[in-house]
CSV table of C-alpha atoms and ligand atoms in Angstrom, one decimal:
chain,number,residue,atom,x,y,z
A,4,UNK,CA,11.9,9.7,19.8
A,5,UNK,CA,8.3,9.9,20.6
A,6,UNK,CA,6.8,12.4,22.9
A,7,UNK,CA,3.6,11.1,24.5
A,8,UNK,CA,1.4,14.0,25.7
A,9,UNK,CA,-1.0,13.7,28.7
A,10,UNK,CA,-4.7,13.1,28.0
A,11,UNK,CA,-6.7,16.3,27.3
A,12,UNK,CA,-3.6,18.4,26.3
A,13,UNK,CA,-4.9,21.5,24.6
A,14,UNK,CA,-4.2,22.5,21.0
A,15,UNK,CA,-2.1,25.4,22.2
A,16,UNK,CA,0.0,23.2,24.4
A,17,UNK,CA,0.5,20.7,21.5
A,18,UNK,CA,1.7,23.6,19.3
A,19,UNK,CA,4.1,24.6,22.1
A,20,UNK,CA,5.7,21.2,22.1
A,21,UNK,CA,5.8,21.2,18.3
A,22,UNK,CA,7.7,24.5,18.4
A,23,UNK,CA,10.1,23.2,21.1
A,24,UNK,CA,10.9,20.2,18.8
A,25,UNK,CA,11.7,22.6,16.0
A,26,UNK,CA,13.9,24.7,18.3
A,27,UNK,CA,15.8,21.6,19.3
A,28,UNK,CA,16.6,21.2,15.6
A,29,UNK,CA,14.3,18.2,15.2
A,30,UNK,CA,11.4,17.6,12.8
A,31,UNK,CA,8.0,17.1,14.5
A,32,UNK,CA,5.4,14.6,13.2
A,33,UNK,CA,2.1,14.5,14.9
A,34,UNK,CA,-0.2,11.5,15.5
A,35,UNK,CA,-3.6,12.2,17.0
A,36,UNK,CA,-5.1,9.1,18.6
A,37,UNK,CA,-8.5,8.7,20.3
A,38,UNK,CA,-7.0,9.3,23.7
A,39,UNK,CA,-3.6,10.7,23.3
A,40,UNK,CA,-1.5,12.9,21.0
A,41,UNK,CA,1.9,11.6,20.2
A,42,UNK,CA,4.6,13.8,18.6
A,43,UNK,CA,7.5,12.1,16.8
A,44,UNK,CA,10.7,14.1,17.0
A,45,UNK,CA,13.0,13.0,14.3
A,46,UNK,CA,16.6,13.9,13.9
A,47,UNK,CA,20.0,12.1,14.3
A,48,UNK,CA,20.7,13.6,17.7
A,49,UNK,CA,17.2,13.1,19.1
A,50,UNK,CA,18.3,10.9,22.0
A,51,UNK,CA,20.5,13.7,23.5
A,52,UNK,CA,17.4,16.0,23.6
A,53,UNK,CA,15.2,13.6,25.5
A,54,UNK,CA,15.4,15.4,28.8
A,55,UNK,CA,14.3,18.8,27.4
A,56,UNK,CA,10.9,17.2,26.6
A,57,UNK,CA,10.6,15.1,29.8
A,58,UNK,CA,10.7,18.4,31.7
A,59,UNK,CA,7.6,19.8,30.0
A,60,UNK,CA,4.4,19.7,32.1
A,61,UNK,CA,2.1,18.4,29.4
A,62,UNK,CA,4.4,15.5,28.5
A,63,UNK,CA,3.6,12.1,30.0
A,64,UNK,CA,6.7,10.3,28.8
A,65,UNK,CA,9.4,10.3,26.1
A,66,UNK,CA,10.3,7.1,24.5
A,67,UNK,CA,13.3,6.5,22.2
A,68,UNK,CA,12.6,4.5,19.0
A,69,UNK,CA,15.6,2.4,18.5
A,70,UNK,CA,14.5,1.0,15.2
A,71,UNK,CA,15.6,2.7,12.0
A,72,UNK,CA,12.1,3.1,10.8
A,73,UNK,CA,10.2,5.3,13.2
A,74,UNK,CA,7.1,7.0,11.9
A,75,UNK,CA,5.8,3.8,10.3
A,76,UNK,CA,6.5,1.7,13.4
A,77,UNK,CA,4.0,0.5,16.0
A,78,UNK,CA,6.1,2.2,18.6
A,79,UNK,CA,5.1,5.6,17.2
A,80,UNK,CA,1.5,4.7,16.5
A,81,UNK,CA,0.0,1.6,18.2
A,82,UNK,CA,-3.4,1.8,16.5
A,83,UNK,CA,-3.8,0.6,12.9
A,84,UNK,CA,-3.8,3.2,10.2
A,85,UNK,CA,-6.8,3.3,7.9
A,86,UNK,CA,-6.0,4.4,4.3
A,87,UNK,CA,-8.8,5.9,2.3
A,88,UNK,CA,-8.9,5.3,-1.4
A,89,UNK,CA,-12.0,7.1,-2.7
A,90,UNK,CA,-14.7,5.7,-0.3
A,91,UNK,CA,-12.8,2.5,0.3
A,92,UNK,CA,-11.0,2.0,3.6
A,93,UNK,CA,-8.0,-0.2,3.8
A,94,UNK,CA,-6.6,-1.3,7.2
A,95,UNK,CA,-9.9,-1.9,9.1
A,96,UNK,CA,-12.3,-4.9,9.3
A,97,UNK,CA,-12.9,-5.2,5.6
A,98,UNK,CA,-10.6,-7.3,3.3
A,99,UNK,CA,-10.3,-5.0,0.3
A,100,UNK,CA,-9.7,-6.6,-3.1
A,101,UNK,CA,-8.0,-4.6,-5.9
A,102,UNK,CA,-8.1,-6.4,-9.2
A,103,UNK,CA,-7.9,-5.8,-12.9
A,104,UNK,CA,-5.5,-6.4,-15.8
A,105,UNK,CA,-1.7,-6.2,-15.5
A,106,UNK,CA,-1.7,-3.5,-18.2
A,107,UNK,CA,-4.4,-1.3,-19.7
A,108,UNK,CA,-4.5,-2.5,-23.3
A,109,UNK,CA,-7.6,-0.9,-24.8
A,110,UNK,CA,-10.9,0.5,-23.7
A,111,UNK,CA,-13.0,-2.6,-24.3
A,112,UNK,CA,-10.8,-5.0,-22.5
A,113,UNK,CA,-10.4,-2.7,-19.5
A,114,UNK,CA,-14.1,-2.0,-19.1
A,115,UNK,CA,-14.9,-5.7,-19.4
A,116,UNK,CA,-12.3,-6.5,-16.7
A,117,UNK,CA,-13.6,-3.6,-14.5
A,118,UNK,CA,-17.2,-4.8,-14.7
A,119,UNK,CA,-16.1,-8.4,-13.8
A,120,UNK,CA,-14.1,-7.1,-10.9
A,121,UNK,CA,-17.0,-5.1,-9.7
A,122,UNK,CA,-19.6,-7.9,-10.2
A,123,UNK,CA,-17.4,-10.2,-8.0
A,124,UNK,CA,-17.1,-7.6,-5.2
A,125,UNK,CA,-13.7,-6.1,-6.0
A,126,UNK,CA,-13.4,-2.6,-4.6
A,127,UNK,CA,-10.6,-1.1,-6.5
A,128,UNK,CA,-9.6,-1.4,-10.1
A,129,UNK,CA,-5.9,-2.0,-10.9
A,130,UNK,CA,-4.2,-1.5,-14.3
A,131,UNK,CA,-0.8,-0.4,-15.4
A,132,UNK,CA,-0.4,2.5,-17.9
A,133,UNK,CA,3.3,2.8,-17.3
A,134,UNK,CA,4.7,-0.8,-17.2
A,135,UNK,CA,8.1,-1.7,-15.7
A,136,UNK,CA,9.1,-4.4,-18.3
A,137,UNK,CA,12.3,-6.4,-18.0
A,138,UNK,CA,12.8,-6.1,-21.8
A,139,UNK,CA,12.7,-2.7,-23.5
A,140,UNK,CA,11.1,-4.5,-26.5
A,141,UNK,CA,8.1,-5.7,-24.5
A,142,UNK,CA,4.8,-3.7,-24.4
A,143,UNK,CA,5.6,-0.7,-22.2
A,144,UNK,CA,2.0,0.4,-21.5
A,145,UNK,CA,-0.2,3.1,-23.1
A,146,UNK,CA,1.1,5.9,-20.9
A,147,UNK,CA,-1.3,8.9,-20.5
A,148,UNK,CA,-3.8,7.3,-22.9
A,149,UNK,CA,-4.0,4.4,-20.5
A,150,UNK,CA,-4.5,6.7,-17.5
A,151,UNK,CA,-7.4,8.3,-19.3
A,152,UNK,CA,-9.0,4.9,-19.9
A,153,UNK,CA,-8.6,4.1,-16.2
A,154,UNK,CA,-10.5,7.3,-15.4
A,155,UNK,CA,-13.2,6.3,-17.9
A,156,UNK,CA,-13.5,2.8,-16.3
A,157,UNK,CA,-13.8,4.5,-12.9
A,158,UNK,CA,-16.7,6.6,-14.3
A,159,UNK,CA,-18.4,3.6,-15.6
A,160,UNK,CA,-18.1,1.4,-12.6
A,161,UNK,CA,-17.6,3.7,-9.7
A,162,UNK,CA,-14.4,1.8,-8.7
A,163,UNK,CA,-11.4,3.9,-7.6
A,164,UNK,CA,-8.3,3.1,-9.6
A,165,UNK,CA,-4.7,2.3,-8.6
A,166,UNK,CA,-1.9,2.5,-11.2
A,167,UNK,CA,1.9,2.4,-11.2
A,168,UNK,CA,4.2,5.5,-11.2
A,169,UNK,CA,7.6,4.7,-12.5
A,170,UNK,CA,9.1,8.2,-13.2
A,171,UNK,CA,8.8,11.3,-11.0
A,172,UNK,CA,8.2,13.3,-14.2
A,173,UNK,CA,4.8,11.6,-14.6
A,174,UNK,CA,3.7,12.2,-11.0
A,175,UNK,CA,1.2,15.0,-11.7
A,176,UNK,CA,-0.5,13.2,-14.6
A,177,UNK,CA,-0.7,9.9,-12.7
A,178,UNK,CA,-2.1,11.7,-9.6
A,179,UNK,CA,-4.6,13.5,-11.8
A,180,UNK,CA,-6.2,10.4,-13.2
A,181,UNK,CA,-5.8,7.9,-10.4
A,182,UNK,CA,-7.0,7.5,-6.8
A,183,UNK,CA,-3.9,5.6,-5.5
A,184,UNK,CA,-0.3,5.6,-6.8
A,185,UNK,CA,1.5,2.3,-7.0
A,186,UNK,CA,5.2,2.1,-6.5
A,187,UNK,CA,6.3,-1.2,-8.0
A,188,UNK,CA,8.8,-3.8,-6.8
A,189,UNK,CA,11.5,-2.5,-9.1
A,190,UNK,CA,11.2,1.0,-7.7
A,191,UNK,CA,10.7,0.0,-4.1
A,192,UNK,CA,14.1,1.6,-3.3
A,193,UNK,CA,13.9,4.5,-5.7
A,194,UNK,CA,14.3,7.0,-2.9
A,195,UNK,CA,13.8,10.0,-5.1
A,196,UNK,CA,10.5,8.7,-6.3
A,197,UNK,CA,9.5,7.7,-2.7
A,198,UNK,CA,10.1,11.2,-1.5
A,199,UNK,CA,8.1,12.6,-4.4
A,200,UNK,CA,5.0,10.5,-3.6
A,201,UNK,CA,5.6,11.4,0.0
A,202,UNK,CA,5.0,15.0,-0.8
A,203,UNK,CA,1.6,14.3,-2.4
A,204,UNK,CA,-1.6,13.6,-0.5
A,205,UNK,CA,-2.5,10.6,-2.7
A,206,UNK,CA,-2.6,7.2,-1.1
A,207,UNK,CA,0.4,5.1,-2.0
A,208,UNK,CA,0.5,1.3,-2.6
A,209,UNK,CA,4.2,0.4,-1.9
A,210,UNK,CA,5.3,-3.0,-3.1
A,211,UNK,CA,8.1,-5.0,-1.5
A,212,UNK,CA,11.3,-5.0,-3.6
A,213,UNK,CA,12.2,-8.0,-5.7
A,214,UNK,CA,14.8,-9.1,-3.2
A,215,UNK,CA,13.7,-6.7,-0.5
A,216,UNK,CA,13.7,-7.6,3.2
A,217,UNK,CA,10.8,-6.6,5.4
A,218,UNK,CA,13.0,-4.0,7.0
A,219,UNK,CA,13.8,-2.5,3.7
A,220,UNK,CA,10.1,-2.3,2.8
A,221,UNK,CA,9.5,-0.5,6.1
A,222,UNK,CA,12.4,1.8,5.5
A,223,UNK,CA,11.0,2.7,2.0
A,224,UNK,CA,7.6,3.4,3.7
A,225,UNK,CA,9.5,5.7,6.1
A,226,UNK,CA,10.8,7.7,3.2
A,227,UNK,CA,7.2,8.3,2.1
A,228,UNK,CA,5.9,9.0,5.6
A,229,UNK,CA,8.7,11.3,6.5
A,230,UNK,CA,7.7,13.7,3.7
A,231,UNK,CA,4.3,14.0,5.3
A,232,UNK,CA,2.1,11.4,3.5
A,233,UNK,CA,0.6,9.0,6.0
A,234,UNK,CA,-1.6,7.2,3.4
A,235,UNK,CA,0.5,4.2,2.7
A,236,UNK,CA,-0.5,0.5,2.1
A,237,UNK,CA,2.3,-2.1,1.9
A,238,UNK,CA,2.2,-5.1,-0.4
A,239,UNK,CA,3.8,-8.5,-0.2
A,240,UNK,CA,4.3,-9.6,-3.8
A,241,UNK,CA,6.8,-12.4,-3.5
A,242,UNK,CA,10.6,-12.3,-3.3
A,243,UNK,CA,13.3,-13.8,-5.4
A,244,UNK,CA,14.8,-17.0,-4.0
A,245,UNK,CA,16.5,-20.1,-5.4
A,246,UNK,CA,13.0,-21.7,-5.9
A,247,UNK,CA,12.1,-21.5,-9.6
A,248,UNK,CA,8.8,-23.5,-9.8
A,249,UNK,CA,7.0,-20.3,-9.1
A,250,UNK,CA,7.8,-16.8,-10.4
A,251,UNK,CA,8.7,-15.6,-7.0
A,252,UNK,CA,8.5,-17.0,-3.5
A,253,UNK,CA,5.4,-15.8,-1.7
A,254,UNK,CA,6.4,-14.8,1.8
A,255,UNK,CA,3.2,-15.3,3.7
A,256,UNK,CA,5.0,-14.7,6.9
A,257,UNK,CA,5.5,-11.0,5.9
A,258,UNK,CA,1.9,-10.4,6.8
A,259,UNK,CA,2.0,-11.1,10.5
A,260,UNK,CA,5.5,-9.7,10.8
A,261,UNK,CA,4.6,-6.4,9.1
A,262,UNK,CA,1.5,-6.2,11.2
A,263,UNK,CA,3.5,-6.5,14.4
A,264,UNK,CA,6.1,-4.0,13.4
A,265,UNK,CA,4.0,-1.4,11.7
A,266,UNK,CA,0.6,0.3,11.9
A,267,UNK,CA,0.3,0.5,8.1
A,268,UNK,CA,-2.0,-1.9,6.3
A,269,UNK,CA,-0.5,-4.8,4.4
A,270,UNK,CA,-2.1,-6.5,1.4
A,271,UNK,CA,-0.9,-9.5,-0.6
A,272,UNK,CA,-0.4,-9.9,-4.4
A,273,UNK,CA,-0.5,-13.6,-5.1
A,274,UNK,CA,-0.5,-13.0,-8.9
A,275,UNK,CA,3.0,-11.6,-9.0
A,276,UNK,CA,4.2,-13.8,-6.2
A,277,UNK,CA,3.2,-17.1,-7.9
A,278,UNK,CA,3.2,-16.1,-11.6
A,279,UNK,CA,0.8,-19.0,-12.5
A,280,UNK,CA,-2.9,-18.5,-12.3
A,281,UNK,CA,-3.6,-22.0,-10.9
A,282,UNK,CA,-1.7,-21.2,-7.8
A,283,UNK,CA,-3.3,-17.8,-7.1
A,284,UNK,CA,-6.5,-18.9,-5.3
A,285,UNK,CA,-4.8,-21.0,-2.7
A,286,UNK,CA,-2.4,-18.3,-1.7
A,287,UNK,CA,-5.1,-15.6,-1.9
A,288,UNK,CA,-7.1,-17.5,0.7
A,289,UNK,CA,-4.0,-18.1,2.8
A,290,UNK,CA,-3.2,-14.4,2.8
A,291,UNK,CA,-6.7,-13.5,4.0
A,292,UNK,CA,-6.5,-16.2,6.7
A,293,UNK,CA,-3.1,-14.8,7.7
A,294,UNK,CA,-4.7,-11.4,8.3
A,295,UNK,CA,-3.9,-9.4,5.1
A,296,UNK,CA,-5.9,-6.2,4.9
A,297,UNK,CA,-6.5,-6.9,1.2
A,298,UNK,CA,-5.5,-8.6,-2.0
A,299,UNK,CA,-4.3,-7.5,-5.4
A,300,UNK,CA,-5.2,-9.9,-8.1
A,301,UNK,CA,-4.6,-9.7,-11.9
A,302,UNK,CA,-7.8,-10.4,-13.8
A,303,UNK,CA,-8.1,-10.5,-17.6
A,304,UNK,CA,-11.0,-11.5,-19.8
A,305,UNK,CA,-8.7,-13.1,-22.4
A,306,UNK,CA,-5.4,-14.0,-20.7
A,307,UNK,CA,-4.1,-15.9,-23.7
A,308,UNK,CA,-3.9,-12.6,-25.6
A,309,UNK,CA,-2.8,-10.5,-22.7
A,310,UNK,CA,0.1,-8.1,-23.6
A,311,UNK,CA,1.6,-8.6,-20.1
A,312,UNK,CA,1.6,-11.3,-17.4
A,313,UNK,CA,-1.0,-13.5,-19.2
A,314,UNK,CA,0.1,-16.7,-17.5
A,315,UNK,CA,-0.8,-15.4,-14.1
A,316,UNK,CA,-4.0,-13.6,-15.0
A,317,UNK,CA,-7.1,-15.0,-13.4
A,318,UNK,CA,-10.3,-15.6,-15.5
A,319,UNK,CA,-13.3,-13.6,-14.4
A,320,UNK,CA,-15.3,-16.7,-13.5
A,321,UNK,CA,-12.5,-18.0,-11.4
A,322,UNK,CA,-12.2,-14.6,-9.7
A,323,UNK,CA,-15.9,-14.6,-9.0
A,324,UNK,CA,-15.6,-18.0,-7.2
A,325,UNK,CA,-12.4,-17.0,-5.4
A,326,UNK,CA,-14.1,-13.9,-4.0
A,327,UNK,CA,-16.9,-16.0,-2.6
A,328,UNK,CA,-14.5,-18.3,-0.8
A,329,UNK,CA,-12.4,-15.4,0.3
A,330,UNK,CA,-15.5,-14.0,1.9
A,331,UNK,CA,-16.0,-17.2,3.9
A,332,UNK,CA,-12.4,-17.1,5.1
A,333,UNK,CA,-12.7,-13.5,6.0
A,334,UNK,CA,-15.8,-14.0,8.0
A,335,UNK,CA,-14.3,-17.0,9.8
A,336,UNK,CA,-11.6,-14.7,11.2
A,337,UNK,CA,-14.1,-11.9,12.1
A,338,UNK,CA,-13.5,-9.7,9.0
A,339,UNK,CA,-15.9,-8.5,6.3
A,340,UNK,CA,-16.0,-8.5,2.5
A,341,UNK,CA,-18.6,-6.9,0.4
A,342,UNK,CA,-21.6,-8.9,-0.7
A,343,UNK,CA,-20.8,-11.0,-3.7
A,344,UNK,CA,-23.8,-11.5,-6.1
A,345,UNK,CA,-24.7,-15.1,-6.7
A,346,UNK,CA,-23.7,-15.9,-10.3
B,422,LIG,C1,2.3,-4.9,-11.3
B,422,LIG,O1,1.6,-4.8,-10.3
B,422,LIG,O2,1.8,-5.0,-12.5
B,422,LIG,C2,3.7,-5.1,-11.1
B,422,LIG,C3,4.6,-4.8,-12.1
B,422,LIG,O3,4.0,-5.6,-10.0
B,422,LIG,P1,5.5,-5.8,-9.2
B,422,LIG,O4,6.0,-4.4,-9.1
B,422,LIG,O5,5.1,-6.3,-7.9
B,422,LIG,O6,6.3,-6.7,-10.1
B,423,LIG,MN1,1.6,-7.7,-13.8
């Protein structure tokens, strides 16, 4: 349930309510809005405790959240959450583009891609060091060496980096070298891993599961949020359907649906959704028009030689043009994108 406090409730009174929640055997989660403080009281028998809190003088109202996901729901927090990755804010007026190669392959290719991403107005560099490959014989990523190269690319370009974490044993090293931790589609319901990233204070990019419903995505986000981490960005990256002319089926409708159900930002990854580079621009533009808070796009300077996901990798010059068009779409719906230099 959520306990909505009256405006101007003092810090001391807020602490009293938090303590009362604990005494009732529930876990308190605080959300401080511009006008009101709201305390989420989570526990399986929360509904039976509703009256205890209604009786408190500083409480305006107590509302039961009937959905299974609670802390990530709009009921708990009506205003949009802004997630900060370095200096970049995701969830506000700016459409934030994360781009880069599928995998970190070597220093030269990574830096070239990073410079191309930056030149086009991309704000965050992506690149996998630990790769979740379907075949154990495919390139698995450079591991820690790849993380170090990402940190180097950040130094050279100033772009913060996002990279995937697959195994909880690598959490410290991934957190050390990156600015945002990605949980990939295949680990979207790895609840142990979700809890681990929930205990860090690193922003998390949580992808929708390969066959995951929107509700399952939000339940996974709830796992992270319930451990204390409120810096979560959701990502629609296509779902598995009977359609086989694209790699996955891009569920554009997830964007407005998630935005109505949750206060967390949602971005779109048309590269993994479509799987073919020629289809990526159209769906990137559609996602921006639909209100996505950002995009994730795979960019490679030499896709023909890419060690992973070459067919879907966008060429830097195409990315540059796409960014310009994205900017026009963003502006048409009252959003912003950073200035893109004329090429
Ligand atoms: C990726 O971003 O490189 C990736 C593996 O994506 P997904 O988990 O969406 O398949
Ligand atoms: Mn990829």
